[in-house]
mmCIF file of C-alpha atoms in Angstrom:
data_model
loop_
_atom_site.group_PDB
_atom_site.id
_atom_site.type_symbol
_atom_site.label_atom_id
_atom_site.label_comp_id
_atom_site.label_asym_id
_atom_site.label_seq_id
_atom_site.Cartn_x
_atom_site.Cartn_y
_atom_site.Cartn_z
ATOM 1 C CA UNK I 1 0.401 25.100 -22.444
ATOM 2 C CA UNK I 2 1.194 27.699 -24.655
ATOM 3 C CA UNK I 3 3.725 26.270 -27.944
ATOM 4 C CA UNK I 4 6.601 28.465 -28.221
ATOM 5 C CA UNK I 5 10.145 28.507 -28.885
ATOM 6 C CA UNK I 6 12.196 29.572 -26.048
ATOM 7 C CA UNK I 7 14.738 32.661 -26.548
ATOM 8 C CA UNK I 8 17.532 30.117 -26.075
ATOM 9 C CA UNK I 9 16.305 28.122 -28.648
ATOM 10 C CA UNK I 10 16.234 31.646 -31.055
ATOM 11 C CA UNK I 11 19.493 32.574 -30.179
ATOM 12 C CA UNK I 12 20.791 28.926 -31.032
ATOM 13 C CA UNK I 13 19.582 28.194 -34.167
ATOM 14 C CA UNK I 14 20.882 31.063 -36.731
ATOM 15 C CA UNK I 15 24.315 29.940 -36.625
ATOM 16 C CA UNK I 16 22.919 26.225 -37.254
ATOM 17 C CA UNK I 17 21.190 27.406 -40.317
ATOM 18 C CA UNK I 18 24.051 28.953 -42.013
ATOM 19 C CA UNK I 19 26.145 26.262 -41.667
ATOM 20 C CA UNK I 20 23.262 24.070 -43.035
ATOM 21 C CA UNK I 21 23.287 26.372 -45.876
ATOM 22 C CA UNK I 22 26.958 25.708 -46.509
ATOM 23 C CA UNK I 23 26.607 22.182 -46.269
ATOM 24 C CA UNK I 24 23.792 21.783 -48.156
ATOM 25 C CA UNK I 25 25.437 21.261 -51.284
ATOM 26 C CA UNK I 26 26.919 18.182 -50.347
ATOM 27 C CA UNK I 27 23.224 17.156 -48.685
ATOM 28 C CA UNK I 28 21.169 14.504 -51.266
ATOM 29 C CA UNK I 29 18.187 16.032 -52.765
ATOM 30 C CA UNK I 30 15.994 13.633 -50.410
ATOM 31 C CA UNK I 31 17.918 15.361 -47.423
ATOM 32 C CA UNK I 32 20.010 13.570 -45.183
ATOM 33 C CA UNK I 33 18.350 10.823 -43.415
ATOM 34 C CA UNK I 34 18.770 9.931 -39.812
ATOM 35 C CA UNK I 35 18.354 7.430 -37.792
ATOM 36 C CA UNK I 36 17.015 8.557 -34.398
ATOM 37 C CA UNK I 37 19.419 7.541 -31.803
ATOM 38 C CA UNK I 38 17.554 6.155 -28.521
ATOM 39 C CA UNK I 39 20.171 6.854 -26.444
ATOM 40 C CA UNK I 40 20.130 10.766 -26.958
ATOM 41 C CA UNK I 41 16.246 10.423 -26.977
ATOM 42 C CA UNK I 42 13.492 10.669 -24.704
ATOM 43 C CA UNK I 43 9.430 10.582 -25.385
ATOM 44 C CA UNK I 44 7.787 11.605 -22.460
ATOM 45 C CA UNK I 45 4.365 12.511 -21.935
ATOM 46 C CA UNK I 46 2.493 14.152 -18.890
ATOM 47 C CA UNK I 47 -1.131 13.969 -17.811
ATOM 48 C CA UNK I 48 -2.616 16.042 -15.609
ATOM 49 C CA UNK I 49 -5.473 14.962 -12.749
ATOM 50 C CA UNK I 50 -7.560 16.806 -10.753
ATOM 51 C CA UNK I 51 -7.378 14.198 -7.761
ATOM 52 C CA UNK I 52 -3.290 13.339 -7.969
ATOM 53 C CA UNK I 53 -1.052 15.864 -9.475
ATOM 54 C CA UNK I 54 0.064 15.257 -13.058
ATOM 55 C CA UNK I 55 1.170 11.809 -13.894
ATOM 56 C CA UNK I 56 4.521 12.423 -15.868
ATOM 57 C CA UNK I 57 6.163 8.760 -17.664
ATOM 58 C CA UNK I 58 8.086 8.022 -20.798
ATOM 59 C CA UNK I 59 8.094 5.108 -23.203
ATOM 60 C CA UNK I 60 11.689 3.306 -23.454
ATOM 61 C CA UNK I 61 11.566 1.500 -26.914
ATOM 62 C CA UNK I 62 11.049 3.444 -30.088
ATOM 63 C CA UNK I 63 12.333 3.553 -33.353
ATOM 64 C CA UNK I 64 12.581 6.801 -35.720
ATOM 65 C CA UNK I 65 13.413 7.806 -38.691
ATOM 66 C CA UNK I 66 14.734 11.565 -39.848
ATOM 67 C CA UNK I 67 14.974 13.364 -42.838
ATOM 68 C CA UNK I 68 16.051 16.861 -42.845
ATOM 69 C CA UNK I 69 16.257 19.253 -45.344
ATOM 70 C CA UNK I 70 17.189 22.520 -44.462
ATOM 71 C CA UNK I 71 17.219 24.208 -48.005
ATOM 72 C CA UNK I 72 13.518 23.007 -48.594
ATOM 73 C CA UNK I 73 12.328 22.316 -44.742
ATOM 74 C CA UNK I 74 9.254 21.221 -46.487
ATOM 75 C CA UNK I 75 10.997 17.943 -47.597
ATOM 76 C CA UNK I 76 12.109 17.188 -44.039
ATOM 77 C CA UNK I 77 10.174 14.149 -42.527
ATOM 78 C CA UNK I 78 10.007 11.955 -38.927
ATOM 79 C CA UNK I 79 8.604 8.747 -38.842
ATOM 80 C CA UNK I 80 8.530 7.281 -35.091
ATOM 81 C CA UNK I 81 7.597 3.801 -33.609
ATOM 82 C CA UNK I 82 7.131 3.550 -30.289
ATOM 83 C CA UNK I 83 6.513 0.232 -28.659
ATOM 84 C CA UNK I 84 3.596 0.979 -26.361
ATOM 85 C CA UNK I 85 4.420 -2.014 -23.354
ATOM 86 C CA UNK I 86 7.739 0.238 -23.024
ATOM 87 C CA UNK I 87 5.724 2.515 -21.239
ATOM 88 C CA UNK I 88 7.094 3.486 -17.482
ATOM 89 C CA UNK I 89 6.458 5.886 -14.911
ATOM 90 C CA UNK I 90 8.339 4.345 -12.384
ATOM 91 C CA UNK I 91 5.633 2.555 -10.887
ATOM 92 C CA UNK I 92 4.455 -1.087 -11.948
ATOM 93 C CA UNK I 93 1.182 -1.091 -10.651
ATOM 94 C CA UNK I 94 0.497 2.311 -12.953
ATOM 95 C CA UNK I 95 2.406 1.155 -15.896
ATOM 96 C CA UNK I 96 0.464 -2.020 -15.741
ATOM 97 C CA UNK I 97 -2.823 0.208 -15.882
ATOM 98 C CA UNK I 98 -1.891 2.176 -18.755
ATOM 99 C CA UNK I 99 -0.942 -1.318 -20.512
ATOM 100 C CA UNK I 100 -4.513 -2.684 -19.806
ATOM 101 C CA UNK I 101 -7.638 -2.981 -22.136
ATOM 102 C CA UNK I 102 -9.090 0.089 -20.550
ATOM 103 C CA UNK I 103 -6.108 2.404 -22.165
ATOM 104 C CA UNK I 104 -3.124 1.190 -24.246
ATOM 105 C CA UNK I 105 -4.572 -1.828 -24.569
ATOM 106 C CA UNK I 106 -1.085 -3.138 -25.640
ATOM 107 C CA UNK I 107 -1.989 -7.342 -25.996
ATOM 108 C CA UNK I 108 -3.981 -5.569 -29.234
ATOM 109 C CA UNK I 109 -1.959 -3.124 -30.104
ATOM 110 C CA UNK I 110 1.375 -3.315 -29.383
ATOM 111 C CA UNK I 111 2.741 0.110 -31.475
ATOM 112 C CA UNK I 112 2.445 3.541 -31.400
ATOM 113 C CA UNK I 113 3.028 5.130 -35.049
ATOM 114 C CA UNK I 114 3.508 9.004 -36.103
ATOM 115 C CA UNK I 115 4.646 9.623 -39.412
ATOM 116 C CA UNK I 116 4.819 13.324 -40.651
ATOM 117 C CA UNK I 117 2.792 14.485 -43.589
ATOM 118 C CA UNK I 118 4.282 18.211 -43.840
ATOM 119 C CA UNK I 119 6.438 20.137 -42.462
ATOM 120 C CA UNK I 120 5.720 23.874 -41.804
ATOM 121 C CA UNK I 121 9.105 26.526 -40.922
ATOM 122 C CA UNK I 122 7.655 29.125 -38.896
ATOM 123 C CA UNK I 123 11.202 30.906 -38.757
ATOM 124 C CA UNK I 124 14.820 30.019 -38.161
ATOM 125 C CA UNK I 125 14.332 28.003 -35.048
ATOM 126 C CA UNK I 126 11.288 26.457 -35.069
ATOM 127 C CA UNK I 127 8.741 24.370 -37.782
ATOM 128 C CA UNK I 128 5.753 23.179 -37.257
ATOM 129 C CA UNK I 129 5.088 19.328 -37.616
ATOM 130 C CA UNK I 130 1.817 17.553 -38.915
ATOM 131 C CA UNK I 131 1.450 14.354 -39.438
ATOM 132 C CA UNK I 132 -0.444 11.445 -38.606
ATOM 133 C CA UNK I 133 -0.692 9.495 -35.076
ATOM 134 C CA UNK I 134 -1.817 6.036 -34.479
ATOM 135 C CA UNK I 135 -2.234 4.848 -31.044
ATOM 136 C CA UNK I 136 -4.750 1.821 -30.379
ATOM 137 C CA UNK I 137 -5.508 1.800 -34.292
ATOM 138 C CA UNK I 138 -7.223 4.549 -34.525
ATOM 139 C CA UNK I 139 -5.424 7.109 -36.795
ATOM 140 C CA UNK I 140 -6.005 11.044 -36.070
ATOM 141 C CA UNK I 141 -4.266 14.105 -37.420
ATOM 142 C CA UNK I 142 -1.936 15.640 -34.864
ATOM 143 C CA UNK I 143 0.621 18.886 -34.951
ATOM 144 C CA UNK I 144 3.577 19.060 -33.282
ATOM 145 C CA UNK I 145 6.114 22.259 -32.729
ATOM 146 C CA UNK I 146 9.416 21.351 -33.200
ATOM 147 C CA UNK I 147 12.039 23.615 -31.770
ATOM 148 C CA UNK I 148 15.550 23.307 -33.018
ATOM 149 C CA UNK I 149 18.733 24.438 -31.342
ATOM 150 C CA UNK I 150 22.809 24.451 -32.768
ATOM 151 C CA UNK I 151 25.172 23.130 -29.858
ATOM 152 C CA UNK I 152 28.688 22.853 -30.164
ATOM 153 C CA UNK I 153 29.927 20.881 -27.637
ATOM 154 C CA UNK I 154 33.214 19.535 -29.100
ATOM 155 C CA UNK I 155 31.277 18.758 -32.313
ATOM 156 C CA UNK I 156 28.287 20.160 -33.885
ATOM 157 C CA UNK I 157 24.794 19.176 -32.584
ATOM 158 C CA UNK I 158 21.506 19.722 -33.615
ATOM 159 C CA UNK I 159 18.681 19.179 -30.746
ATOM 160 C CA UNK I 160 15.198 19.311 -31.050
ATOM 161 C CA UNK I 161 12.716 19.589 -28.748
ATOM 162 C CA UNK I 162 9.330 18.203 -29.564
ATOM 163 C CA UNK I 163 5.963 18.880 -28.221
ATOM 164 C CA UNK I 164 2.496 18.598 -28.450
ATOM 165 C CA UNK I 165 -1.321 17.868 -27.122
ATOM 166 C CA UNK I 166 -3.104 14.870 -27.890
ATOM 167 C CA UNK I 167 -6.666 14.249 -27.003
ATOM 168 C CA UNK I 168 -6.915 10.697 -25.701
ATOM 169 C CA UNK I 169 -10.439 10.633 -26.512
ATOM 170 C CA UNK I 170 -9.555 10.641 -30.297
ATOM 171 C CA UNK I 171 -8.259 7.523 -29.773
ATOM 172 C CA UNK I 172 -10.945 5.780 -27.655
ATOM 173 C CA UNK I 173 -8.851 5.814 -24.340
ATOM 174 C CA UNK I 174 -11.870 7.570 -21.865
ATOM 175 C CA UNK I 175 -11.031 6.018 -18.491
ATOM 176 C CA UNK I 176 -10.786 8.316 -16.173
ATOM 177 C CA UNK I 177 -11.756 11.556 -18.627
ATOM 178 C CA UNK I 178 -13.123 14.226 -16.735
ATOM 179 C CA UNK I 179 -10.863 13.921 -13.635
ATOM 180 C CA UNK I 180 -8.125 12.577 -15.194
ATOM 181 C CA UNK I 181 -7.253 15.328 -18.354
ATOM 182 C CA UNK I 182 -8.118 14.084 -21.859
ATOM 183 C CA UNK I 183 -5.318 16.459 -22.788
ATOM 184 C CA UNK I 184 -2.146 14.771 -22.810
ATOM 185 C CA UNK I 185 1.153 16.707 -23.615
ATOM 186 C CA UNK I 186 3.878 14.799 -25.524
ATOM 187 C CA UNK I 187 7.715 16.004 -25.513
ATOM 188 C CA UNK I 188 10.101 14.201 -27.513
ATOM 189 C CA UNK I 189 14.026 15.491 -27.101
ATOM 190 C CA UNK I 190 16.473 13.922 -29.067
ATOM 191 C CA UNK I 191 19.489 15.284 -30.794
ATOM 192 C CA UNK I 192 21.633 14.150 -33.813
ATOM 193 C CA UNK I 193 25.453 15.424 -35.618
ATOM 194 C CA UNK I 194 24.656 18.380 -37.649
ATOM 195 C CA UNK I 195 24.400 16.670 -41.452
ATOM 196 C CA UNK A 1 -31.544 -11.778 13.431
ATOM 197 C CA UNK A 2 -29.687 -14.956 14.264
ATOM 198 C CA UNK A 3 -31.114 -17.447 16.266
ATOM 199 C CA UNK A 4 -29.267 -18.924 19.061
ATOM 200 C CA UNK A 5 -28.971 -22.538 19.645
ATOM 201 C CA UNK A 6 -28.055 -23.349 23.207
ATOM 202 C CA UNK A 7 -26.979 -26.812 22.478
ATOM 203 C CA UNK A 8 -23.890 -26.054 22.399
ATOM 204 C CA UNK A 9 -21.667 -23.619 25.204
ATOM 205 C CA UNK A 10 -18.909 -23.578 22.147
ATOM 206 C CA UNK A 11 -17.974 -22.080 18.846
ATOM 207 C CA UNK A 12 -16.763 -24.337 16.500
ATOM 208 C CA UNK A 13 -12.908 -24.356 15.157
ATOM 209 C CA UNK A 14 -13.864 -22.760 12.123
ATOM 210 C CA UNK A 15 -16.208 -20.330 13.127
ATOM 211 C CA UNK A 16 -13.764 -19.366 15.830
ATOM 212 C CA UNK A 17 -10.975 -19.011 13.034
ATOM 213 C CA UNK A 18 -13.208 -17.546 10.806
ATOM 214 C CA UNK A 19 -14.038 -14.721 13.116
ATOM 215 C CA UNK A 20 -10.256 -13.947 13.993
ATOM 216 C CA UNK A 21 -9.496 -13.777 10.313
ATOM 217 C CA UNK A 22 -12.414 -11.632 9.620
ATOM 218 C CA UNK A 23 -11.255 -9.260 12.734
ATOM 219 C CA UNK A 24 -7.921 -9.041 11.018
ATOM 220 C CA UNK A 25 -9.363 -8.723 7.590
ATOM 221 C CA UNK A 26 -11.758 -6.054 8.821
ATOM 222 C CA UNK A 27 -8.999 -3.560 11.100
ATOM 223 C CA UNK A 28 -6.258 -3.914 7.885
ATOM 224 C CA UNK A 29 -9.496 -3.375 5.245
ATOM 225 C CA UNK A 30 -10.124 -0.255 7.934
ATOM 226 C CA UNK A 31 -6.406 1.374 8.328
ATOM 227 C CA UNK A 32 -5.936 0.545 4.694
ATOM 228 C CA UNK A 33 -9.490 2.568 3.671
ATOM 229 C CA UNK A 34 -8.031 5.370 6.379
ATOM 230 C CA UNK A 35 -4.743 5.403 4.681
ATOM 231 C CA UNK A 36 -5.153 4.859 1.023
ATOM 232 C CA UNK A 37 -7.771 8.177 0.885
ATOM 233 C CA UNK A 38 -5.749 10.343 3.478
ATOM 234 C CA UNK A 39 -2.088 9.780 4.016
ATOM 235 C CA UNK A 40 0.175 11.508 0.904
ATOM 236 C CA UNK A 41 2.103 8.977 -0.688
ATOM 237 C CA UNK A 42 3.656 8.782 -4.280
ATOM 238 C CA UNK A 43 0.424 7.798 -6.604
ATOM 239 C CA UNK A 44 1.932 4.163 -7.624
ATOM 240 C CA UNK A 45 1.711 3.574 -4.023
ATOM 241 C CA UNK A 46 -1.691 4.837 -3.655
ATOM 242 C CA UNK A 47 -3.107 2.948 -6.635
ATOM 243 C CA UNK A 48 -1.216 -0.248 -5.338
ATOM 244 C CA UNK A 49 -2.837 0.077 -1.532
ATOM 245 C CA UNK A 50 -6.258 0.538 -3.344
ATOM 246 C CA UNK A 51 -5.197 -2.803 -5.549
ATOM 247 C CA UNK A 52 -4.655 -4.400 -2.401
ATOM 248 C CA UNK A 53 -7.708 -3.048 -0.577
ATOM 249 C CA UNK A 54 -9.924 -4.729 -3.193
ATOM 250 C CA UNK A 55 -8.543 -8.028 -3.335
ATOM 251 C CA UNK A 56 -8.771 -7.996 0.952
ATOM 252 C CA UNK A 57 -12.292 -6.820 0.483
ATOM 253 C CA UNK A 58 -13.547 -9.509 -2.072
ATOM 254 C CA UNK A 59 -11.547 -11.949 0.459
ATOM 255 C CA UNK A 60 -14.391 -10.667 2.952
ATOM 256 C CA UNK A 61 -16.806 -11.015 0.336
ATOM 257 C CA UNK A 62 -16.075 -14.493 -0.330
ATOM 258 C CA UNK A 63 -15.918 -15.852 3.519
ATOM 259 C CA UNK A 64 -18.864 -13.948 4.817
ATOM 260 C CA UNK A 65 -21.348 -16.042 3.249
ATOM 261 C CA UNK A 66 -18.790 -19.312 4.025
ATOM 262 C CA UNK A 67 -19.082 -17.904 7.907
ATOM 263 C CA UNK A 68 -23.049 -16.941 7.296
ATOM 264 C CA UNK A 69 -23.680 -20.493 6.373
ATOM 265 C CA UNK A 70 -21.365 -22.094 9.303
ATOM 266 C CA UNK A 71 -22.929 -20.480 11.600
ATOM 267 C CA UNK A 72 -26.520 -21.205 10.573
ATOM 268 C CA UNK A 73 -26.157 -24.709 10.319
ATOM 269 C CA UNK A 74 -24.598 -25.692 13.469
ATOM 270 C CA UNK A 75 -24.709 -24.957 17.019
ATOM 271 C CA UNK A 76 -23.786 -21.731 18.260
ATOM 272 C CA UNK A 77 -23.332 -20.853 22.175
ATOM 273 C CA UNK A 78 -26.007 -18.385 23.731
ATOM 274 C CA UNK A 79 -24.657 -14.980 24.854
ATOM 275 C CA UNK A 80 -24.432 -14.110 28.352
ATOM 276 C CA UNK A 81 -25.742 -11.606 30.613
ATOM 277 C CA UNK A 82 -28.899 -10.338 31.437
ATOM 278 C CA UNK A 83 -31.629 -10.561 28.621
ATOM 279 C CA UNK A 84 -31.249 -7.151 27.419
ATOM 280 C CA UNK A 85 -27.623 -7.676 27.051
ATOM 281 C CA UNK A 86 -27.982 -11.107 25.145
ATOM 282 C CA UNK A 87 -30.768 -9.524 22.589
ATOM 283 C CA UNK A 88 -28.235 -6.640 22.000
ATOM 284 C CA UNK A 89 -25.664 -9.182 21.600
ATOM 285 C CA UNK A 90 -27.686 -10.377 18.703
ATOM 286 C CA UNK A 91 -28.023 -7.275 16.925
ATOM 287 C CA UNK A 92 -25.012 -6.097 16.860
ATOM 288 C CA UNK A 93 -23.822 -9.560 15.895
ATOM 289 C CA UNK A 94 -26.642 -9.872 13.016
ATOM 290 C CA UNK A 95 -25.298 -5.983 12.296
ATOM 291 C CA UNK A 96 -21.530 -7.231 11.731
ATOM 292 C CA UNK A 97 -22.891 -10.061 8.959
ATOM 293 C CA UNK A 98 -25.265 -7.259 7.149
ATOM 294 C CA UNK A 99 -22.000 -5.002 6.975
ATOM 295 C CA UNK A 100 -19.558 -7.170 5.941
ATOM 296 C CA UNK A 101 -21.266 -7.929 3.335
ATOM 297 C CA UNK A 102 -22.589 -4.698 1.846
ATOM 298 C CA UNK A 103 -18.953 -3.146 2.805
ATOM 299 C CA UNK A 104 -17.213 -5.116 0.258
ATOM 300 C CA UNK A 105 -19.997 -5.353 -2.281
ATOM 301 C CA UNK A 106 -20.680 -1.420 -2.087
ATOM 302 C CA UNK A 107 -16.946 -1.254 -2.622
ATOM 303 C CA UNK A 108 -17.232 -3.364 -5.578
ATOM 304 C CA UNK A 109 -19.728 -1.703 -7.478
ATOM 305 C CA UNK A 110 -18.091 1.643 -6.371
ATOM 306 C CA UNK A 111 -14.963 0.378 -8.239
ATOM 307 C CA UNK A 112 -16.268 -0.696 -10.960
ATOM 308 C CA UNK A 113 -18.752 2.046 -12.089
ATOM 309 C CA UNK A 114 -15.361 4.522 -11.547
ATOM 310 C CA UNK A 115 -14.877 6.230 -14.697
ATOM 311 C CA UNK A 116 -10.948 5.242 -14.477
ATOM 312 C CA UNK A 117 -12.185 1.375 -15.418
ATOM 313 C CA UNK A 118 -8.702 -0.189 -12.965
ATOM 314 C CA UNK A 119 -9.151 -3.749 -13.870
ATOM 315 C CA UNK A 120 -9.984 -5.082 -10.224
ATOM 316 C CA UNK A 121 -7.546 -8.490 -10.145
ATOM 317 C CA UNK A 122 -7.329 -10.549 -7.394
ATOM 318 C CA UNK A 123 -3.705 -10.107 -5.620
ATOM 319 C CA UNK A 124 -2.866 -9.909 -9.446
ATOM 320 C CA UNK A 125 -3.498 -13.327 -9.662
ATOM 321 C CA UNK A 126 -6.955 -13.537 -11.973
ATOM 322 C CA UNK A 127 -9.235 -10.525 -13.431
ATOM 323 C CA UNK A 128 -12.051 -10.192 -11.112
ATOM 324 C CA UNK A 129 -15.332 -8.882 -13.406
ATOM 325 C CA UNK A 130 -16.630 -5.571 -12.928
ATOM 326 C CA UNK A 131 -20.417 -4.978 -11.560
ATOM 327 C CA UNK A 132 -21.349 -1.975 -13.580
ATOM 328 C CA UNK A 133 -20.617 0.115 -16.238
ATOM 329 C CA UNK A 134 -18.805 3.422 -15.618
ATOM 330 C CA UNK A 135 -21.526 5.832 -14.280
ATOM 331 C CA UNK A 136 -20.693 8.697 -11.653
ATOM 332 C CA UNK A 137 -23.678 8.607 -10.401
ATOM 333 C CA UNK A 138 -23.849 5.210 -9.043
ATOM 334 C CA UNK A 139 -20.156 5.201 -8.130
ATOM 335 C CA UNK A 140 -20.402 8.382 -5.802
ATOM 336 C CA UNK A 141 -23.889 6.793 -4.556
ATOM 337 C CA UNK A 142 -21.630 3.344 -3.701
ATOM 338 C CA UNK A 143 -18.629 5.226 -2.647
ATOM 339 C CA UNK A 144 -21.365 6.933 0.086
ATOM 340 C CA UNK A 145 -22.699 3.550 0.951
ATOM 341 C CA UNK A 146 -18.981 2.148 1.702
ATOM 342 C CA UNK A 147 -18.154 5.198 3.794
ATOM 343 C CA UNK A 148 -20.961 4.913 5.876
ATOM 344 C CA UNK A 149 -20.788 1.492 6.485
ATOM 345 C CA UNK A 150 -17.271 1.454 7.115
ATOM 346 C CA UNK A 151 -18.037 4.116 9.724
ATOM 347 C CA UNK A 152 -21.195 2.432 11.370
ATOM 348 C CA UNK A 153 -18.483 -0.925 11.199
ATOM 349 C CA UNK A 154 -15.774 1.214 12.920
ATOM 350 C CA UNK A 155 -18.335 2.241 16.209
ATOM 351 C CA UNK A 156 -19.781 -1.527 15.883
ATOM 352 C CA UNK A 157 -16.200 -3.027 16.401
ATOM 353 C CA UNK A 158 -15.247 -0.615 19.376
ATOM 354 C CA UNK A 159 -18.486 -2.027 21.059
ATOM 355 C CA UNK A 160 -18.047 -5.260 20.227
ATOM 356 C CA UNK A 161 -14.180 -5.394 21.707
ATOM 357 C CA UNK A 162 -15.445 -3.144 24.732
ATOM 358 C CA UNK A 163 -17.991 -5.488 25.203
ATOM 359 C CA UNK A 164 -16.219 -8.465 25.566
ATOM 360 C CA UNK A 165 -13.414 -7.144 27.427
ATOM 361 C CA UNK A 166 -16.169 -6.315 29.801
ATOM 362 C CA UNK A 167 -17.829 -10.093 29.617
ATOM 363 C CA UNK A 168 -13.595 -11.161 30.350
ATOM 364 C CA UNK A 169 -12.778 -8.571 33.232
ATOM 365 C CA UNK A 170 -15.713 -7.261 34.895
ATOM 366 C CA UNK A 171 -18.715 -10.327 34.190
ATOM 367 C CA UNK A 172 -15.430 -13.009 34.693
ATOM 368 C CA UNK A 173 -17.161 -15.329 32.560
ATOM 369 C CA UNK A 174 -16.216 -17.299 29.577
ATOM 370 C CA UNK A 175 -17.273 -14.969 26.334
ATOM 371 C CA UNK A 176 -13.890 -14.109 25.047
ATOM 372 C CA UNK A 177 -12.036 -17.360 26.019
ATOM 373 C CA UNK A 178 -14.459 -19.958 23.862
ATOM 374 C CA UNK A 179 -13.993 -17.137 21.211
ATOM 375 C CA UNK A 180 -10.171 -17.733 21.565
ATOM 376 C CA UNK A 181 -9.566 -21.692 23.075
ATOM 377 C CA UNK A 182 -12.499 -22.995 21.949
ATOM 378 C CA UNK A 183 -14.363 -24.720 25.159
ATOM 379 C CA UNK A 184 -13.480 -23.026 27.791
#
């Protein structure tokens, strides 16, 4: 899937720069941090098989941390935690799978962890993210493209939509791999009050 | 083949509940196989019919040799009919234990060499182990094996019931009642 920022997102995010800019004096050095709030949030990943369709599901408990810096987007950071039993794709029987020894493996490790290690602008609307993922402790690079949007819908709003490919492999979850993808695609959205 | 022993001119309670469960075990293991491969359905549901269609199959698995070893040790009626008819009888009798017991077991190791590694648990109740490693291979060579045999099963059962719905209508004698009542 190919990463880029859609027009919308182009057209939305000048306006939320500038006033960034303006506000940026009263911003800490460290940028503003932010705590991610769950209920504007969703991290939901699809997976693709060759015998059923793509498997689409989201994980319910997480807990993330934001830091952003528009003067130096450099300085911005994300730290999430996702608990990975809060996994659901509306079907027991599945989630109860993807819980088991043969993926998640969640009785040994119970969290998911990405915490960013740079953060790259690419223009106006759109950066993107590196950092480090840890999913059944085993820790592997992973990039991210963040695209960022102003709304204005009787306050200010920043939204970001989050995505990325993570080979499951990496992490030592096989079952299934060729006919179900090793490729998974991650999309976080979430959205906070301009800072 | 199984020998007869004509002390007896009936089947024993348990052998004759045994072989009604294993009828109704076999047609739901059947419609579910049908159903579970072919019918579209939201994939939880699939995955959850194939749950269940294990833990019915290992049931099999588990009473064959309980009905294999009932049926050896005591005595068992003699089929009727002409002696062509009774030796056939025993075949196709001798054919039904042979299948129901490579049916579930090919299923078993079909399951378990599957590269998506489902943790086969009995009606979620306890983890039941897996055969074999994951290996296409031998999973598409089981999967074969169970499709077969459920297909050779699926003609064996539509003789079976034709013939003793022939033995009860046309030969009038007492094949399908000591099956059902006991003594007839």
């Amino acid at each position: 899937m190919p990463l880029r920022p859609s027009s919308s997102l182009l057209r939305g995010f000048l306006p939320a720069l500038a006033l960034a800019a303006t506000l940026g004096a009263s911003a800490s050095a460290a940028g503003d941090r932010l705590r991610i709030d769950p209920a504007r949030t969703a991290i939901r990943f699809e997976v693709p098989s060759s015998l059923w369709g793509t498997t689409r599901g989201q994980f319910t408990r997480f807990d993330g941390r934001l830091v952003l810096d528009f003067r130096q987007p450099q300085r911005s950071s994300v730290a999430f935690d996702v608990e990975a039993a809060s996994v659901t794709t509306g079907s027991k029987s599945v989630d109860d799978y993807i819980r088991s020894e043969v993926l998640f493996d969640v009785a040994r490790f119970p969290s998911m962890r990405f915490v960013s290690r740079s953060v790259e602008k690419i223009d106006e609307r759109s950066a993107w993210v590196t950092g480090e993922l840890t999913l059944r402790g085993r820790t592997h690079p992973s990039r991210f493209l963040v695209a960022v949007e102003r709304r204005k819908d009787g306050r200010a709003l920043l939204s970001f939509v989050v995505r990325g490919q993570v080979k499951r492999t990496d992490f030592g979850m096989d079952a299934g791999v060729p006919v179900v993808s090793d490729e998974v695609t991650i999309t976080v959205t979430t959205e906070t009050a301009e800072p | 083949m199984i020998p007869s022993r004509p002390a007896t001119d009936a089947w024993s309670a348990p052998l004759r509940w045994l072989h009604w469960l294993v009828a109704g075990l076999v047609l739901l293991l059947l419609g579910l196989g049908i159903a579970m491969v072919h019918a579209p359905m939201a994939v939880g549901t699939r995955f959850e019919l194939y749950q269940l269609h294990k833990s019915l199959g290992l049931t099999l698995l588990v009473l064959m040799p309980v009905r294999l070893a009932l049926r050896l040790h005591g005595a068992s009626p003699a089929p009727h009919g002409p002696a062509w008819r009774r030796r056939t009888a025993r075949i196709v009798q001798a054919l039904f234990y042979l299948l129901l017991v490579a049916l579930p077991l090919s299923g078993w190791v079909s399951a378990s060499a599957s590269s998506l590694r489902v943790p086969i648990r009995w009606f979620d109740l306890f983890p039941v182990p897996a055969l074999a490693a994951p290996d296409r291979a031998m999973e598409s060579t089981a999967a074969r094996v169970h499709l077969a045999a459920a297909l050779f099963l699926a003609a064996l059962v539509v003789l079976h019931v034709a013939a003793a719905l022939r033995h009860h209508v046309i030969d009038r004698d007492d094949t399908l009642r000591r099956m059902w009542k006991g003594r007839a």
